[in-house]
Amino acid sequence: MSRAPKAEARHAADSHDLIRVHGARENNLRDVSVELPKRRLTVFTGVSGSGKSSLVFSTIAAESQRMINETYSAFVQGFMPTQSRPDVDVLDGLTTAIIVDQQRMGSDPRSTVGTATDANAMLRILFSRLGDPHIGPPAAFSFNTASVSGSGSFTVERGAATKAEKATYTRTGGMCVRCEGRGSVSDIDLAELYDDTKSLNEDPFTIPAYTGDGWTVRVIRDSGFFDPDKPIAEFTKKEMHDFLYKEPVKVKIQGVNLTYEGLIPKIQKSMLSKDRESMQAHIRAFVDRAVTFTTCPECDGTRLSAGARSSKIKGVSIADACSMQISDLAEWVGGLEEPSVAPLLATLRHTLDSFVEIGLGYLSLERPSGTLSGGEAQRVKMIRHLGSSLTDVTYVFDEPTTGLHPHDIQRMNNLLLLLRDKGNTVLVVEHKPETIVIADHIVDLGPGAGSAGGTVCFEGTVEGLRASDTVTGRHFDDRAALKETLRAPTGALEIRGADKHNLRDVDVDIPLGVLCVLTGVAGSGKSSLVHGSMPRDAGVVTVDQTPIRGSRRSNPATYTGLLEPVRKAFAKANGVKPALFSANSEGACPTCNGAGVVYTDLGVMAGVSTTCEECEGKRFQTSVLEYTFGGRDISQVLAMSVAEAREFFAAGEAKLPAAHAILTRLDDVGLGYLKVGQPLTTLSGGERQRLKLATHMGEKGGVYVLDEPTTGLHLADVEQLLTLLDRLVDSGKSVIVIEHHQAVMAHADWIIDLGPGAGHDGGQVVFEGTPAELVAKRSTLTGEHLAAYVGA
């Protein structure tokens, strides 16, 4: 009788199947302990601000990256960002973490989709090898490389003899000389820069930061090139040239050596060299008012020199290739067969196919990377990981379905499963039920947000989550019903002949006085229609997805302008200067300079921050804290939550209507739990967007345009958002929402659906009408998905 072979004992190396986290306390986490299975897809859910990002990004991914950095030599570490160890007791079983987040890609005007993904670099090599006529190396096709030439002589010493040798140097670049590789030239309206009836002494400038007593104006006024009492309109031709266009020259003003430069080049360097999206709001408003950007007439917007555009492969220049839709470019590259560059063609083909696979085939390589939405930027970053042969790494995603139409979510799910099935651990922070459903393991954080969150409410499978009594479990199968009573429009915003990007001469009337939702697959032309084709005089207030910029000294009080009335009220009540009540000004604690913490630089190791002993983290001088308003000092006011502060400033001796109005708006958008003085750097993506929305709600304007306001919002928070949108419309505003979330579509009074596809397959209005009509017709992709969602 033969015996069955004995089962082999499990190898010790195969026993490490878990990532163990014990006692995590980053930000608002409260001693969180979880065990995450490796080589599985784990989804983290919970309301916005519950601690998902703190656990996934600030603890697990941050520690993985820190430990990898520590494997390099001390010399190399000196050039890398130093990271401190997360506040956690045990982190076990970590693997290399690759973070694919929603940070906007560089907003440099010269950064494009092609340069960000290396597709341009491969195209440049291709054209330098196969292009006819041959014009030079790959740099000759780069719009970031200028052509340079020079000649001269240099002396060579050999033994006792010296010999002069001549040399010439040339480098052929592909940059267009006129626009310097930007693709557009700017034309400045002088009437928006200054009032020419005034003299320099009469503060004539209407440019931000050009105030009467500032150094900028003083250099112009005291440069000696003009009479400061003479109205600008009476300047001679030479004075006008010096005023507007003079090259930089050194001048001495009150014993200080300074540089004087003409107004136009000064504005071009200080303001126009930046991308519009990265400007501060008031500078952006000035640039929009004073500057018109027109396509460069020399290169026709291609950014490339005539030489680079003249070299072609099969009748196509590199400029033509970059302007093609990527799905078309992939086909064109697929048709090229040249053994000498076969490996290059294979890699380029794979990169371009990845774009199509991930749902970005509608982009073109020339598209500026600063114009991509958060979701598009994240998917562009994914491209370099799709063909990677790395396995057993941890991929960390931050809401990968952001900006995706329900039709595209299935494709994203397949990509996440593909990465998992290659043997990787995939960690995803997500709110969409369509993605939560495919998880092998779920961690639900909460129960609330901010200080009310930070604990694990549920850990297990999708079925377990549905049956659990957590906020996510209760709302998991929520489906908004179609609205029964619809508002009647009070007018219409007429858009005629819109042709920006892929729009095909679109004529549409956007109804006013109602909640209007603009939808369609990603890349169908929604943003182009709203942001690029709106009449300038429509009084539109836009709340887009650009991230809030702010250091750890910025907080909701400084960002919303709340601190201004509060400081003035404290100053008035105590008869002192308002500057004393700012931690960034005179009232700051001298030891920590108002930061509340003291940083100790430990060289190569990560610096350590400790609470300041002098002010105990309150950020103010002790003498300032003796002044009170309504029985509280300034640090106590900043430590209040929004809801507490709203009550505090509502009535009694602390009544302050200006502050109360701002706090009410913050509470309305669901941020009542935030501390008024909490640093902006600790806020989640969803919280930042709502903070932005609350700020814009105070602006005067009849039409609000919201770009995907459900980004980063939990299912339970979407309900609150809909209530807020209703309140805005009922107060007489017109609200236009660009949105993919079916609950928002179902709640709309009017829907405009763009499509039918993306890129050149889109750009048309495929449906206009009520949500009920869209569901009944099911004539578009959106109609089909909305019908399935409402169960029609």
Tab-separated table of N, CA, C and O in Angstrom, residues 1 27 59 274 283 291 299 330 343 353 378 380 393 419 450 455 563 578 646 660 691 747 789:
chain	number	residue	atom	x	y	z
A	1	MET	N	0.848	-1.191	0.000
A	1	MET	CA	0.000	0.000	0.000
A	1	MET	C	0.886	1.244	0.000
A	1	MET	O	1.743	1.395	0.858
A	27	ASN	N	-1.936	62.714	12.622
A	27	ASN	CA	-3.071	63.649	12.516
A	27	ASN	C	-4.181	63.260	13.483
A	27	ASN	O	-3.972	63.285	14.678
A	59	THR	N	1.066	57.391	6.957
A	59	THR	CA	1.639	56.361	7.836
A	59	THR	C	2.295	55.251	7.010
A	59	THR	O	3.506	55.124	6.989
A	274	LYS	N	4.594	82.704	-15.184
A	274	LYS	CA	3.957	81.621	-14.412
A	274	LYS	C	2.735	81.121	-15.163
A	274	LYS	O	2.147	81.843	-15.955
A	283	ILE	N	-3.994	88.191	-8.549
A	283	ILE	CA	-3.093	88.384	-9.695
A	283	ILE	C	-3.724	87.759	-10.937
A	283	ILE	O	-3.667	88.316	-12.030
A	291	VAL	N	-4.415	91.192	-19.850
A	291	VAL	CA	-3.581	90.498	-20.826
A	291	VAL	C	-4.424	89.612	-21.737
A	291	VAL	O	-5.293	88.881	-21.261
A	299	CYS	N	4.828	80.210	-35.019
A	299	CYS	CA	4.832	78.738	-35.001
A	299	CYS	C	3.418	78.183	-35.007
A	299	CYS	O	3.215	76.972	-34.929
A	330	ALA	N	-1.384	56.631	-31.931
A	330	ALA	CA	-1.027	55.227	-31.684
A	330	ALA	C	-1.192	54.412	-32.971
A	330	ALA	O	-0.361	53.554	-33.293
A	343	PRO	N	13.069	48.684	-31.408
A	343	PRO	CA	12.807	48.697	-29.948
A	343	PRO	C	12.138	50.009	-29.498
A	343	PRO	O	11.249	50.014	-28.656
A	353	ASP	N	-0.508	53.091	-26.356
A	353	ASP	CA	-1.619	52.156	-26.130
A	353	ASP	C	-2.095	52.233	-24.683
A	353	ASP	O	-3.274	52.068	-24.398
A	378	GLN	N	-3.767	62.012	-12.377
A	378	GLN	CA	-3.476	60.753	-11.691
A	378	GLN	C	-3.379	59.597	-12.703
A	378	GLN	O	-2.500	58.746	-12.600
A	380	VAL	N	-2.541	59.865	-15.870
A	380	VAL	CA	-1.307	60.029	-16.661
A	380	VAL	C	-0.130	59.442	-15.882
A	380	VAL	O	0.747	58.781	-16.454
A	393	VAL	N	5.114	44.929	-5.009
A	393	VAL	CA	5.224	46.295	-4.493
A	393	VAL	C	3.828	46.736	-4.045
A	393	VAL	O	2.830	46.101	-4.377
A	419	LEU	N	-3.178	45.171	-11.756
A	419	LEU	CA	-1.993	45.414	-10.915
A	419	LEU	C	-1.946	44.414	-9.767
A	419	LEU	O	-0.890	43.898	-9.403
A	450	GLY	N	-12.603	64.672	11.320
A	450	GLY	CA	-11.783	65.462	12.247
A	450	GLY	C	-11.630	64.746	13.578
A	450	GLY	O	-11.346	63.551	13.640
A	455	THR	N	-10.915	56.372	14.029
A	455	THR	CA	-10.958	54.998	14.538
A	455	THR	C	-11.453	54.071	13.424
A	455	THR	O	-12.123	54.508	12.498
A	563	LEU	N	-10.014	85.986	9.950
A	563	LEU	CA	-9.114	86.567	10.953
A	563	LEU	C	-9.148	88.095	10.953
A	563	LEU	O	-8.945	88.725	11.983
A	578	PRO	N	-4.177	95.927	15.621
A	578	PRO	CA	-4.646	94.614	15.150
A	578	PRO	C	-3.504	93.635	14.884
A	578	PRO	O	-3.668	92.429	15.022
A	646	ARG	N	-19.022	79.839	15.610
A	646	ARG	CA	-20.240	80.417	15.018
A	646	ARG	C	-21.200	80.847	16.129
A	646	ARG	O	-21.776	81.937	16.074
A	660	HIS	N	-19.435	86.014	11.907
A	660	HIS	CA	-20.525	85.027	11.972
A	660	HIS	C	-20.957	84.594	10.568
A	660	HIS	O	-21.235	83.419	10.314
A	691	LEU	N	-13.838	74.028	1.620
A	691	LEU	CA	-13.371	75.304	2.175
A	691	LEU	C	-13.363	76.367	1.066
A	691	LEU	O	-13.778	77.509	1.260
A	747	HIS	N	-30.787	64.784	-9.167
A	747	HIS	CA	-31.318	65.905	-8.388
A	747	HIS	C	-31.438	67.185	-9.212
A	747	HIS	O	-31.951	68.189	-8.745
A	789	TYR	N	-28.985	53.388	-12.305
A	789	TYR	CA	-28.766	53.901	-10.939
A	789	TYR	C	-30.089	54.123	-10.201
A	789	TYR	O	-30.237	53.746	-9.048
